[in-house]
mmCIF file with all atom_site columns, C-alpha atoms in Angstrom:
data_model
loop_
_atom_site.group_PDB
_atom_site.id
_atom_site.type_symbol
_atom_site.label_atom_id
_atom_site.label_alt_id
_atom_site.label_comp_id
_atom_site.label_asym_id
_atom_site.label_entity_id
_atom_site.label_seq_id
_atom_site.pdbx_PDB_ins_code
_atom_site.Cartn_x
_atom_site.Cartn_y
_atom_site.Cartn_z
_atom_site.occupancy
_atom_site.B_iso_or_equiv
_atom_site.pdbx_formal_charge
_atom_site.auth_seq_id
_atom_site.auth_comp_id
_atom_site.auth_asym_id
_atom_site.auth_atom_id
_atom_site.pdbx_PDB_model_num
ATOM 1  C CA . ILE W 1 1  ? 0.000  0.000   0.000   1.00 0.00 ? 1  ILE W CA 1
ATOM 2  C CA . LYS W 1 2  ? 1.566  3.271   -1.049  1.00 0.00 ? 2  LYS W CA 1
ATOM 3  C CA . ARG W 1 3  ? -0.606 5.526   1.097   1.00 0.00 ? 3  ARG W CA 1
ATOM 4  C CA . GLY W 1 4  ? 1.465  8.331   2.672   1.00 0.00 ? 4  GLY W CA 1
ATOM 5  C CA . ILE W 1 5  ? 4.662  7.612   0.743   1.00 0.00 ? 5  ILE W CA 1
ATOM 6  C CA . ALA W 1 6  ? 6.195  10.779  -0.629  1.00 0.00 ? 6  ALA W CA 1
ATOM 7  C CA . THR W 1 7  ? 9.389  9.290   -2.085  1.00 0.00 ? 7  THR W CA 1
ATOM 8  C CA . LEU W 1 8  ? 10.229 5.651   -2.735  1.00 0.00 ? 8  LEU W CA 1
ATOM 9  C CA . ASN W 1 9  ? 13.998 5.243   -2.506  1.00 0.00 ? 9  ASN W CA 1
ATOM 10 C CA . TYR W 1 10 ? 13.846 1.581   -3.517  1.00 0.00 ? 10 TYR W CA 1
ATOM 11 C CA . PHE W 1 11 ? 11.825 -1.620  -3.392  1.00 0.00 ? 11 PHE W CA 1
ATOM 12 C CA . ARG W 1 12 ? 13.980 -4.752  -3.633  1.00 0.00 ? 12 ARG W CA 1
ATOM 13 C CA . ILE W 1 13 ? 13.211 -8.459  -3.560  1.00 0.00 ? 13 ILE W CA 1
ATOM 14 C CA . PHE W 1 14 ? 15.934 -11.002 -2.778  1.00 0.00 ? 14 PHE W CA 1
ATOM 15 C CA . ASN W 1 15 ? 16.062 -14.765 -3.279  1.00 0.00 ? 15 ASN W CA 1
ATOM 16 C CA . ARG W 1 16 ? 17.371 -17.188 -0.642  1.00 0.00 ? 16 ARG W CA 1
ATOM 17 C CA . TRP W 1 17 ? 20.958 -16.673 -1.798  1.00 0.00 ? 17 TRP W CA 1
ATOM 18 C CA . GLY W 1 18 ? 20.785 -12.896 -1.395  1.00 0.00 ? 18 GLY W CA 1
ATOM 19 C CA . ASN W 1 19 ? 20.565 -12.081 -5.105  1.00 0.00 ? 19 ASN W CA 1
ATOM 20 C CA . VAL W 1 20 ? 18.332 -9.166  -6.071  1.00 0.00 ? 20 VAL W CA 1
ATOM 21 C CA . VAL W 1 21 ? 15.562 -10.607 -8.260  1.00 0.00 ? 21 VAL W CA 1
ATOM 22 C CA . TYR W 1 22 ? 13.585 -7.363  -8.532  1.00 0.00 ? 22 TYR W CA 1
ATOM 23 C CA . GLU W 1 23 ? 14.309 -3.690  -7.915  1.00 0.00 ? 23 GLU W CA 1
ATOM 24 C CA . SER W 1 24 ? 12.315 -0.534  -8.567  1.00 0.00 ? 24 SER W CA 1
ATOM 25 C CA . THR W 1 25 ? 12.080 3.098   -7.505  1.00 0.00 ? 25 THR W CA 1
ATOM 26 C CA . ASN W 1 26 ? 8.612  3.529   -9.024  1.00 0.00 ? 26 ASN W CA 1
ATOM 27 C CA . VAL W 1 27 ? 5.919  3.409   -6.329  1.00 0.00 ? 27 VAL W CA 1
ATOM 28 C CA . ASN W 1 28 ? 3.344  2.312   -8.938  1.00 0.00 ? 28 ASN W CA 1
ATOM 29 C CA . GLU W 1 29 ? 5.241  -0.824  -10.043 1.00 0.00 ? 29 GLU W CA 1
ATOM 30 C CA . GLY W 1 30 ? 5.173  -4.303  -8.573  1.00 0.00 ? 30 GLY W CA 1
ATOM 31 C CA . TRP W 1 31 ? 7.052  -7.563  -9.051  1.00 0.00 ? 31 TRP W CA 1
ATOM 32 C CA . SER W 1 32 ? 5.651  -9.815  -11.771 1.00 0.00 ? 32 SER W CA 1
ATOM 33 C CA . GLY W 1 33 ? 7.278  -12.949 -10.328 1.00 0.00 ? 33 GLY W CA 1
ATOM 34 C CA . ARG W 1 34 ? 9.931  -13.032 -13.035 1.00 0.00 ? 34 ARG W CA 1
ATOM 35 C CA . TYR W 1 35 ? 13.710 -13.195 -12.713 1.00 0.00 ? 35 TYR W CA 1
ATOM 36 C CA . ASN W 1 36 ? 16.060 -12.847 -15.709 1.00 0.00 ? 36 ASN W CA 1
ATOM 37 C CA . TYR W 1 37 ? 13.080 -12.865 -18.114 1.00 0.00 ? 37 TYR W CA 1
ATOM 38 C CA . ASP W 1 38 ? 11.823 -16.234 -16.830 1.00 0.00 ? 38 ASP W CA 1
ATOM 39 C CA . TRP W 1 39 ? 9.424  -17.185 -14.046 1.00 0.00 ? 39 TRP W CA 1
ATOM 40 C CA . ALA W 1 40 ? 11.122 -17.184 -10.643 1.00 0.00 ? 40 ALA W CA 1
ATOM 41 C CA . LEU W 1 41 ? 11.176 -20.445 -8.704  1.00 0.00 ? 41 LEU W CA 1
ATOM 42 C CA . MET W 1 42 ? 8.487  -21.052 -6.119  1.00 0.00 ? 42 MET W CA 1
ATOM 43 C CA . GLY W 1 43 ? 9.691  -20.257 -2.634  1.00 0.00 ? 43 GLY W CA 1
ATOM 44 C CA . THR W 1 44 ? 10.119 -17.553 -0.042  1.00 0.00 ? 44 THR W CA 1
ATOM 45 C CA . TYR W 1 45 ? 11.606 -14.198 -0.981  1.00 0.00 ? 45 TYR W CA 1
ATOM 46 C CA . VAL W 1 46 ? 12.682 -11.314 1.242   1.00 0.00 ? 46 VAL W CA 1
ATOM 47 C CA . TYR W 1 47 ? 11.685 -7.734  0.443   1.00 0.00 ? 47 TYR W CA 1
ATOM 48 C CA . VAL W 1 48 ? 13.113 -4.416  1.602   1.00 0.00 ? 48 VAL W CA 1
ATOM 49 C CA . VAL W 1 49 ? 11.349 -1.094  1.027   1.00 0.00 ? 49 VAL W CA 1
ATOM 50 C CA . GLU W 1 50 ? 13.048 2.199   1.818   1.00 0.00 ? 50 GLU W CA 1
ATOM 51 C CA . TYR W 1 51 ? 10.923 5.338   1.581   1.00 0.00 ? 51 TYR W CA 1
ATOM 52 C CA . ARG W 1 52 ? 10.381 8.787   2.978   1.00 0.00 ? 52 ARG W CA 1
ATOM 53 C CA . ALA W 1 53 ? 6.893  9.593   4.279   1.00 0.00 ? 53 ALA W CA 1
ATOM 54 C CA . LYS W 1 54 ? 5.190  12.927  3.589   1.00 0.00 ? 54 LYS W CA 1
ATOM 55 C CA . ASN W 1 55 ? 5.496  14.239  7.146   1.00 0.00 ? 55 ASN W CA 1
ATOM 56 C CA . LYS W 1 56 ? 8.848  12.716  8.147   1.00 0.00 ? 56 LYS W CA 1
ATOM 57 C CA . GLN W 1 57 ? 12.399 13.786  7.396   1.00 0.00 ? 57 GLN W CA 1
ATOM 58 C CA . GLN W 1 58 ? 14.061 10.437  8.110   1.00 0.00 ? 58 GLN W CA 1
ATOM 59 C CA . LYS W 1 59 ? 13.945 7.479   5.789   1.00 0.00 ? 59 LYS W CA 1
ATOM 60 C CA . GLN W 1 60 ? 11.743 4.559   6.788   1.00 0.00 ? 60 GLN W CA 1
ATOM 61 C CA . VAL W 1 61 ? 12.598 0.909   6.074   1.00 0.00 ? 61 VAL W CA 1
ATOM 62 C CA . ILE W 1 62 ? 10.155 -1.994  5.924   1.00 0.00 ? 62 ILE W CA 1
ATOM 63 C CA . THR W 1 63 ? 11.304 -5.604  5.574   1.00 0.00 ? 63 THR W CA 1
ATOM 64 C CA . GLY W 1 64 ? 9.409  -8.853  5.322   1.00 0.00 ? 64 GLY W CA 1
ATOM 65 C CA . ASN W 1 65 ? 8.932  -11.941 3.209   1.00 0.00 ? 65 ASN W CA 1
ATOM 66 C CA . VAL W 1 66 ? 6.588  -13.185 0.576   1.00 0.00 ? 66 VAL W CA 1
ATOM 67 C CA . THR W 1 67 ? 5.998  -16.742 -0.654  1.00 0.00 ? 67 THR W CA 1
ATOM 68 C CA . LEU W 1 68 ? 5.718  -17.201 -4.398  1.00 0.00 ? 68 LEU W CA 1
ATOM 69 C CA . LEU W 1 69 ? 3.313  -19.987 -5.413  1.00 0.00 ? 69 LEU W CA 1
ATOM 70 C CA . ARG W 1 70 ? 2.186  -21.131 -8.856  1.00 0.00 ? 70 ARG W CA 1
#
């Protein structure tokens, strides 16, 4: 949810080996589930979002995981 985000510094998704499988600075984009022009393997991926909120001067960081299923 992009509500309240003024600037998206980056949105990155990593595989289990720490490789970046997706990266964007566009708040309106999302990961399609692809990696190197092919479908990514099913599994758990870690995401990191760094942004600056409208009313805050400091950057904010959110981390978590998502499970990709087909």
